[in-house]
């Protein structure tokens, strides 16, 4: 399951949603807004997406992950809009029969998400300036 | 044809979608935009494009009515 | 922080406890009681520990993990006693500045726990028999 | 000296601690227990021991008053 949301991500509910009787391992990843990037102080982030394509890519990542590991359940959720330091911007929950699978599947899903999904963040620095983050550009 | 814009590209160009004369391929579109918006050329060089919500490299043909988007390097997560 | 408990593990609270403003990544691992081991059906597990040594080893694993990765917070908790299928037997929550660190630290901690900590489980099979699990013996 | 027992070792021997005559090393203790409880010999061979809550291999000396434990292969998690 994949979701884009403007509300707080309910990662506790996500953890419950992926529990399965035939899965002995659950891995939950949370990405949160950090207060420091290098030497600069972040006070907030704004996330925007190309929503239709972002949902399509998230669904493809779910499908790819299910092809590679025996996933019981997987949820990828990304928040959009204005987030303060400490807020959860992204969450991935995965259940698998065994722990190595669950770790690898969760790691793969978040790595692919960061590589492929058309979502962008804008830094709001403590000096009042803002800056879109475009790695390599 | 319309091109959707996001993030820094949208801010630099000042619109979330622009009209450009029809071009045959993504590569042609990229070069056209670089001429038209020289202050965005550096970002355009590093950006991806999408046609109908799928990544499209420079040799992809743009068919009539396709949804085209300019995608600066992503930073979700 | 490490804990042995006979009560249900409150992994939601653990997830909150490891949140830090300077950590952009949280990884939570949950081990749950699976209904199948190979072809055999599990109805319950009983966990017992050599408690003083188990706590000592868990504390060592926390310290080792903190030496190897820039851990903001880490909690290892293992449940003891009678667990039904679906119950959470073990949970590890870790926060780090970046996601690769959080995944590796969490994985390391649970791998070491399974290797080193004197805790044993007894299978309660669906045919009414029970069996201590001693890998390799 | 007392030896703490756990899991299958405790069930097979029928006690959670046993008294054994003092021995010098863990290796000696292992051999003594294998003679005394031949039906547990296979498990004893694969088990670890701890002295004062630290893993102790066969050449570790057991000092007076040490807490000794027989640890069958662990299966926590």
Coordinates of C-alpha atoms in Angstrom, one line a residue:
Chain A
X1 CA 0.0 0.0 0.0
X2 CA 1.2 3.5 -0.8
X3 CA 0.0 6.9 0.4
X4 CA 0.8 10.6 -0.1
X5 CA -0.6 12.7 2.7
X6 CA -0.7 16.2 4.0
X7 CA -1.4 15.0 7.6
X8 CA 0.9 13.6 10.2
X9 CA 1.9 10.1 9.3
X10 CA 0.4 7.5 11.7
X11 CA 3.4 5.2 11.8
X12 CA 2.0 3.4 14.9
X13 CA -1.0 2.4 12.8
X14 CA 1.3 1.4 9.9
X15 CA 3.2 -0.9 12.2
X16 CA 0.0 -2.6 13.3
X17 CA -1.2 -2.8 9.7
X18 CA 1.8 -4.9 8.5
X19 CA 1.6 -7.5 11.3
X20 CA 1.0 -11.0 9.9
X21 CA 0.8 -14.4 11.6
X22 CA 3.2 -15.9 9.0
X23 CA 5.8 -13.1 9.3
X24 CA 8.3 -13.2 12.1
X25 CA 9.9 -9.8 11.4
X26 CA 8.7 -6.3 11.0
X27 CA 11.0 -3.4 10.1
X28 CA 9.8 0.2 10.3
X29 CA 11.8 3.1 8.9
X30 CA 11.0 6.7 9.8
X31 CA 12.6 9.7 8.1
X32 CA 12.4 12.8 10.3
X33 CA 13.3 16.4 9.8
X34 CA 16.7 17.0 11.3
X35 CA 17.8 20.3 12.8
X36 CA 21.2 20.4 11.2
X37 CA 22.4 19.9 7.6
X38 CA 26.2 20.2 7.7
X39 CA 26.7 23.5 9.5
X40 CA 23.3 25.0 8.6
X41 CA 20.3 25.1 10.9
X42 CA 17.0 23.9 9.5
X43 CA 13.8 25.3 11.1
X44 CA 11.3 23.6 8.7
X45 CA 11.0 21.8 5.4
X46 CA 8.4 22.1 2.7
X47 CA 7.7 19.0 0.6
X48 CA 6.0 19.1 -2.8
X49 CA 5.3 16.3 -5.2
X50 CA 4.2 15.6 -8.8
X51 CA 1.4 13.7 -7.2
X52 CA 0.2 11.4 -9.9
X53 CA 3.7 10.3 -10.9
X54 CA 4.8 10.1 -7.3
X55 CA 2.0 7.6 -6.5
X56 CA 2.8 5.6 -9.7
X57 CA 6.4 5.4 -8.7
X58 CA 5.6 4.4 -5.1
X59 CA 3.3 1.7 -6.4
X60 CA 6.1 0.4 -8.7
X61 CA 8.6 0.4 -5.8
X62 CA 6.1 -1.6 -3.7
X63 CA 5.7 -4.1 -6.6
X64 CA 9.5 -4.4 -7.2
X65 CA 10.1 -5.0 -3.5
X66 CA 7.4 -7.7 -3.4
X67 CA 9.1 -9.4 -6.4
X68 CA 12.5 -9.5 -4.7
X69 CA 11.5 -10.5 -1.1
X70 CA 8.7 -12.6 0.4
X71 CA 6.8 -9.6 1.7
X72 CA 3.8 -10.2 3.8
X73 CA 2.7 -6.5 3.9
X74 CA 4.4 -3.2 2.9
X75 CA 3.3 0.4 3.4
X76 CA 5.1 3.4 1.9
X77 CA 3.9 6.7 3.0
X78 CA 5.2 10.2 2.3
X79 CA 4.1 13.5 3.8
X80 CA 3.8 16.7 1.8
X81 CA 3.5 20.3 2.9
X82 CA 5.1 22.2 5.7
X83 CA 7.1 20.1 8.3
X84 CA 8.8 21.3 11.5
X85 CA 12.0 19.8 12.9
X86 CA 11.3 16.4 14.4
X87 CA 8.3 15.7 12.2
X88 CA 8.2 12.4 10.3
X89 CA 8.4 13.0 6.5
X90 CA 8.4 9.4 5.3
X91 CA 7.7 6.0 6.7
X92 CA 8.2 2.5 5.3
X93 CA 6.8 -0.5 7.2
X94 CA 7.5 -4.1 6.0
X95 CA 6.8 -7.6 7.3
X96 CA 8.5 -10.7 6.1
X97 CA 8.9 -14.3 7.4
X98 CA 12.5 -13.6 8.5
X99 CA 14.5 -10.6 9.7
X100 CA 17.1 -10.4 6.9
X101 CA 14.4 -10.2 4.4
X102 CA 12.5 -7.5 6.3
X103 CA 15.6 -5.4 6.7
X104 CA 16.7 -5.7 3.1
X105 CA 13.2 -5.1 1.7
X106 CA 12.6 -2.0 3.9
X107 CA 16.1 -0.6 3.0
X108 CA 15.5 -1.2 -0.7
X109 CA 12.1 0.5 -0.6
X110 CA 13.4 3.7 1.1
X111 CA 16.5 3.8 -1.1
X112 CA 14.5 3.5 -4.3
X113 CA 12.0 6.1 -3.0
X114 CA 14.7 8.7 -2.5
X115 CA 16.1 7.9 -5.9
X116 CA 13.0 7.8 -8.0
X117 CA 9.9 9.4 -6.6
X118 CA 9.2 13.0 -7.8
X119 CA 9.1 14.7 -4.5
X120 CA 11.2 17.8 -3.6
X121 CA 12.0 19.5 -0.3
X122 CA 12.7 23.1 0.3
X123 CA 14.9 24.0 3.3
X124 CA 13.8 26.8 5.5
X125 CA 17.1 27.9 7.1
X126 CA 17.4 29.7 10.4
X127 CA 18.6 32.9 8.7
X128 CA 15.2 33.2 7.0
X129 CA 16.3 32.1 3.5
X130 CA 14.8 29.1 1.7
X131 CA 16.4 26.8 -0.8
X132 CA 15.1 23.9 -2.9
X133 CA 17.2 20.8 -2.5
X134 CA 18.3 19.3 -5.9
X135 CA 21.2 16.9 -5.3
X136 CA 23.9 17.3 -7.9
X137 CA 22.3 20.4 -9.4
Chain B
X1 CA 2.2 21.8 -25.7
X2 CA 2.2 22.3 -21.9
X3 CA 5.1 21.5 -19.6
X4 CA 4.6 21.0 -15.8
X5 CA 7.2 22.7 -13.6
X6 CA 8.2 21.9 -10.0
X7 CA 10.4 23.1 -7.2
X8 CA 13.3 25.4 -8.1
X9 CA 12.5 25.2 -11.9
X10 CA 9.0 26.5 -11.1
X11 CA 10.3 29.3 -8.9
X12 CA 13.0 30.4 -11.4
X13 CA 10.6 30.4 -14.4
X14 CA 7.7 31.8 -12.3
X15 CA 4.9 29.4 -13.3
X16 CA 3.8 25.9 -12.5
X17 CA 3.1 25.2 -16.2
X18 CA 4.3 26.8 -19.4
X19 CA 3.2 26.6 -23.0
X20 CA 6.0 25.8 -25.5
X21 CA 5.8 25.2 -29.3
X22 CA 5.5 21.5 -30.1
X23 CA 8.8 19.7 -30.4
X24 CA 9.5 16.2 -31.5
X25 CA 11.6 14.8 -28.7
X26 CA 12.6 15.4 -25.0
X27 CA 16.1 16.4 -26.2
X28 CA 14.7 19.1 -28.4
X29 CA 12.5 20.3 -25.6
X30 CA 15.4 20.5 -23.2
X31 CA 17.5 22.6 -25.7
X32 CA 14.5 24.8 -26.5
X33 CA 13.9 25.5 -22.7
X34 CA 17.6 26.2 -22.2
X35 CA 17.5 28.9 -25.0
X36 CA 14.3 30.3 -23.7
X37 CA 15.3 30.4 -20.0
X38 CA 19.1 30.8 -20.0
X39 CA 19.1 31.5 -16.2
X40 CA 17.7 28.0 -15.7
X41 CA 20.1 26.3 -18.1
X42 CA 22.3 24.7 -15.3
X43 CA 19.3 23.1 -13.6
X44 CA 17.8 22.0 -17.0
X45 CA 21.0 20.2 -17.8
X46 CA 20.7 18.2 -14.6
X47 CA 17.0 17.6 -14.7
X48 CA 14.9 14.6 -15.8
X49 CA 11.8 14.8 -17.8
X50 CA 8.6 12.7 -17.7
X51 CA 6.1 11.9 -20.4
X52 CA 2.8 10.6 -19.2
X53 CA 4.2 10.1 -15.7
X54 CA 7.2 8.0 -16.9
X55 CA 10.8 9.0 -16.9
X56 CA 11.8 9.9 -20.5
X57 CA 15.3 10.4 -21.8
X58 CA 16.4 12.8 -24.5
X59 CA 15.5 10.5 -27.4
X60 CA 11.9 9.9 -26.4
X61 CA 9.3 11.2 -28.8
X62 CA 6.6 13.4 -27.5
X63 CA 3.2 12.5 -28.9
X64 CA 0.3 14.8 -29.2
X65 CA -1.6 15.4 -26.0
X66 CA 1.2 13.8 -23.8
X67 CA 1.6 15.1 -20.3
X68 CA 5.2 16.5 -20.1
X69 CA 6.9 17.4 -16.9
X70 CA 10.3 18.9 -16.0
X71 CA 11.7 17.1 -12.9
X72 CA 14.7 18.7 -11.2
X73 CA 16.8 16.2 -9.2
X74 CA 14.4 14.7 -6.5
X75 CA 15.0 15.1 -2.8
X76 CA 12.1 13.3 -1.1
X77 CA 12.5 11.1 1.9
Chain C
X1 CA 18.6 1.4 27.2
X2 CA 17.9 -2.3 27.6
X3 CA 15.0 -4.1 29.2
X4 CA 13.8 -7.6 29.9
X5 CA 10.1 -7.7 30.6
X6 CA 7.3 -10.2 31.2
X7 CA 4.7 -7.7 29.9
X8 CA 3.8 -6.8 26.3
X9 CA 6.5 -4.7 24.7
X10 CA 5.3 -1.2 24.1
X11 CA 7.1 -0.7 20.8
X12 CA 5.1 2.5 20.0
X13 CA 6.5 4.1 23.2
X14 CA 10.0 2.8 22.2
X15 CA 9.7 4.5 18.8
X16 CA 8.8 7.8 20.5
X17 CA 11.6 7.4 23.0
X18 CA 14.4 7.3 20.4
X19 CA 13.3 10.4 18.4
X20 CA 15.9 13.1 18.5
X21 CA 16.1 16.5 16.7
X22 CA 19.6 15.7 15.4
X23 CA 18.7 12.2 14.1
X24 CA 17.0 12.1 10.7
X25 CA 16.4 8.3 10.7
X26 CA 14.7 5.8 13.0
X27 CA 14.7 2.1 12.4
X28 CA 12.5 -0.2 14.5
X29 CA 12.8 -4.0 14.4
X30 CA 10.1 -6.2 15.8
X31 CA 10.4 -10.0 16.1
X32 CA 7.0 -11.7 16.3
X33 CA 5.9 -15.2 17.0
X34 CA 5.3 -16.9 13.7
X35 CA 2.7 -19.6 13.1
X36 CA 4.9 -21.9 11.0
X37 CA 8.5 -23.2 11.4
X38 CA 9.2 -25.3 8.4
X39 CA 6.2 -27.6 8.2
X40 CA 5.3 -27.5 11.8
X41 CA 2.6 -25.3 13.4
X42 CA 3.5 -23.2 16.4
X43 CA 0.7 -22.3 18.8
X44 CA 2.9 -20.6 21.4
X45 CA 6.4 -20.0 22.6
X46 CA 7.9 -19.8 26.1
X47 CA 10.9 -17.7 26.5
X48 CA 13.3 -18.0 29.5
X49 CA 16.5 -16.1 30.3
X50 CA 19.5 -16.3 32.6
X51 CA 18.4 -12.8 33.6
X52 CA 21.5 -11.2 35.1
X53 CA 23.7 -12.3 32.3
X54 CA 21.1 -11.5 29.6
X55 CA 20.9 -7.9 30.9
X56 CA 24.7 -7.7 31.0
X57 CA 25.0 -8.9 27.4
X58 CA 22.2 -6.6 26.2
X59 CA 24.1 -3.7 27.8
X60 CA 27.3 -4.7 26.0
X61 CA 25.5 -4.9 22.7
X62 CA 24.1 -1.4 23.2
X63 CA 27.6 -0.2 24.0
X64 CA 29.2 -2.0 21.0
X65 CA 26.5 -0.5 18.7
X66 CA 27.1 3.0 20.0
X67 CA 30.9 2.6 19.4
X68 CA 30.3 1.6 15.8
X69 CA 27.6 4.0 14.7
X70 CA 26.7 7.6 15.7
X71 CA 23.6 6.4 17.6
X72 CA 21.3 9.1 19.1
X73 CA 19.3 6.6 21.1
X74 CA 18.9 2.9 21.2
X75 CA 16.5 0.6 23.1
X76 CA 16.7 -3.2 23.1
X77 CA 13.9 -5.0 24.8
X78 CA 13.1 -8.7 25.0
X79 CA 10.0 -10.3 26.4
X80 CA 10.0 -13.4 28.6
X81 CA 7.3 -15.9 29.5
X82 CA 4.4 -17.3 27.5
X83 CA 3.8 -15.7 24.1
X84 CA 1.0 -16.5 21.6
X85 CA 1.3 -16.4 17.8
X86 CA 1.6 -12.8 16.6
X87 CA 3.0 -11.5 19.9
X88 CA 6.1 -9.4 19.8
X89 CA 9.0 -11.2 21.5
X90 CA 11.8 -8.7 20.8
X91 CA 12.1 -5.1 19.7
X92 CA 15.1 -2.9 18.8
X93 CA 14.6 0.8 18.1
X94 CA 17.5 3.0 16.9
X95 CA 17.9 6.6 15.8
X96 CA 20.9 8.0 13.9
X97 CA 21.6 11.1 11.9
X98 CA 21.4 9.2 8.6
X99 CA 19.4 6.2 7.4
X100 CA 22.3 3.9 6.4
X101 CA 23.6 4.1 9.9
X102 CA 20.2 3.5 11.5
X103 CA 19.6 0.4 9.4
X104 CA 23.1 -1.0 10.0
X105 CA 23.0 -0.3 13.8
X106 CA 19.6 -1.9 14.3
X107 CA 20.5 -4.9 12.2
X108 CA 23.8 -5.3 14.1
X109 CA 22.1 -5.1 17.5
X110 CA 19.4 -7.7 16.7
X111 CA 22.0 -10.1 15.1
X112 CA 24.2 -9.9 18.1
X113 CA 21.3 -10.3 20.4
X114 CA 20.3 -13.6 18.7
X115 CA 23.9 -14.8 18.8
X116 CA 25.0 -13.8 22.4
X117 CA 22.2 -13.2 24.8
X118 CA 21.3 -16.2 27.1
X119 CA 17.6 -16.4 26.2
X120 CA 15.9 -19.6 25.1
X121 CA 12.6 -20.4 23.5
X122 CA 10.4 -23.5 23.8
X123 CA 8.2 -24.3 20.9
X124 CA 4.6 -25.4 21.8
X125 CA 3.6 -27.3 18.7
X126 CA 0.0 -27.8 17.6
X127 CA 0.2 -31.6 18.3
X128 CA 0.6 -30.7 22.0
X129 CA 4.3 -31.5 22.3
X130 CA 6.9 -28.9 23.4
X131 CA 10.6 -28.6 22.4
X132 CA 13.4 -26.3 23.5
X133 CA 15.1 -24.6 20.5
X134 CA 18.9 -25.1 20.7
X135 CA 20.4 -24.3 17.2
X136 CA 23.0 -26.8 16.2
X137 CA 22.4 -29.1 19.2
Chain D
X1 CA 30.1 -25.8 43.7
X2 CA 26.8 -24.9 42.2
X3 CA 25.9 -24.9 38.5
X4 CA 22.9 -23.1 37.1
X5 CA 20.9 -25.0 34.4
X6 CA 18.6 -23.6 31.8
X7 CA 16.2 -24.8 29.0
X8 CA 16.6 -28.4 27.8
X9 CA 19.6 -29.0 30.1
X10 CA 17.4 -28.2 33.1
X11 CA 14.6 -30.3 31.9
X12 CA 16.8 -33.3 31.1
X13 CA 18.7 -33.1 34.4
X14 CA 15.5 -32.2 36.3
X15 CA 16.8 -29.3 38.4
X16 CA 17.5 -25.6 37.9
X17 CA 20.8 -25.8 39.8
X18 CA 23.0 -28.8 40.8
X19 CA 25.8 -29.3 43.2
X20 CA 29.0 -30.8 41.8
X21 CA 32.4 -31.4 43.5
X22 CA 34.8 -28.6 42.9
X23 CA 36.8 -28.8 39.6
X24 CA 39.6 -26.6 38.4
X25 CA 38.4 -25.6 34.9
X26 CA 35.3 -25.4 32.7
X27 CA 36.7 -28.3 30.6
X28 CA 36.9 -30.5 33.7
X29 CA 33.4 -29.5 34.6
X30 CA 32.1 -30.3 31.1
X31 CA 33.7 -33.8 31.2
X32 CA 32.4 -34.4 34.8
X33 CA 28.9 -33.5 33.8
X34 CA 29.1 -35.7 30.7
X35 CA 30.0 -38.7 32.8
X36 CA 27.4 -37.9 35.5
X37 CA 24.6 -37.2 33.0
X38 CA 25.3 -39.4 29.9
X39 CA 21.8 -38.7 28.5
X40 CA 22.7 -35.0 28.3
X41 CA 26.2 -35.6 26.8
X42 CA 25.2 -34.5 23.3
X43 CA 23.8 -31.2 24.5
X44 CA 26.7 -30.6 26.9
X45 CA 29.1 -30.9 24.0
X46 CA 27.4 -28.1 22.1
X47 CA 26.7 -25.9 25.1
X48 CA 28.6 -22.9 26.4
X49 CA 29.4 -22.1 30.0
X50 CA 29.5 -18.8 31.9
X51 CA 31.5 -17.9 34.9
X52 CA 30.2 -14.8 36.8
X53 CA 27.9 -14.0 33.8
X54 CA 30.7 -14.0 31.2
X55 CA 31.2 -16.7 28.5
X56 CA 34.0 -19.0 29.6
X57 CA 35.7 -21.5 27.4
X58 CA 37.2 -24.9 28.5
X59 CA 40.5 -23.6 29.8
X60 CA 39.0 -21.0 32.1
X61 CA 39.7 -21.6 35.8
X62 CA 36.8 -21.7 38.2
X63 CA 37.6 -19.7 41.3
X64 CA 36.0 -20.4 44.7
X65 CA 32.6 -18.8 45.0
X66 CA 32.2 -18.2 41.2
X67 CA 28.7 -18.3 39.7
X68 CA 28.8 -21.0 37.1
X69 CA 26.1 -21.6 34.5
X70 CA 25.6 -24.1 31.7
X71 CA 24.2 -22.4 28.6
X72 CA 22.7 -24.5 25.8
X73 CA 22.8 -22.8 22.4
X74 CA 20.7 -19.7 22.7
X75 CA 17.5 -19.0 20.8
X76 CA 16.3 -15.6 21.8
X77 CA 14.9 -13.1 19.5

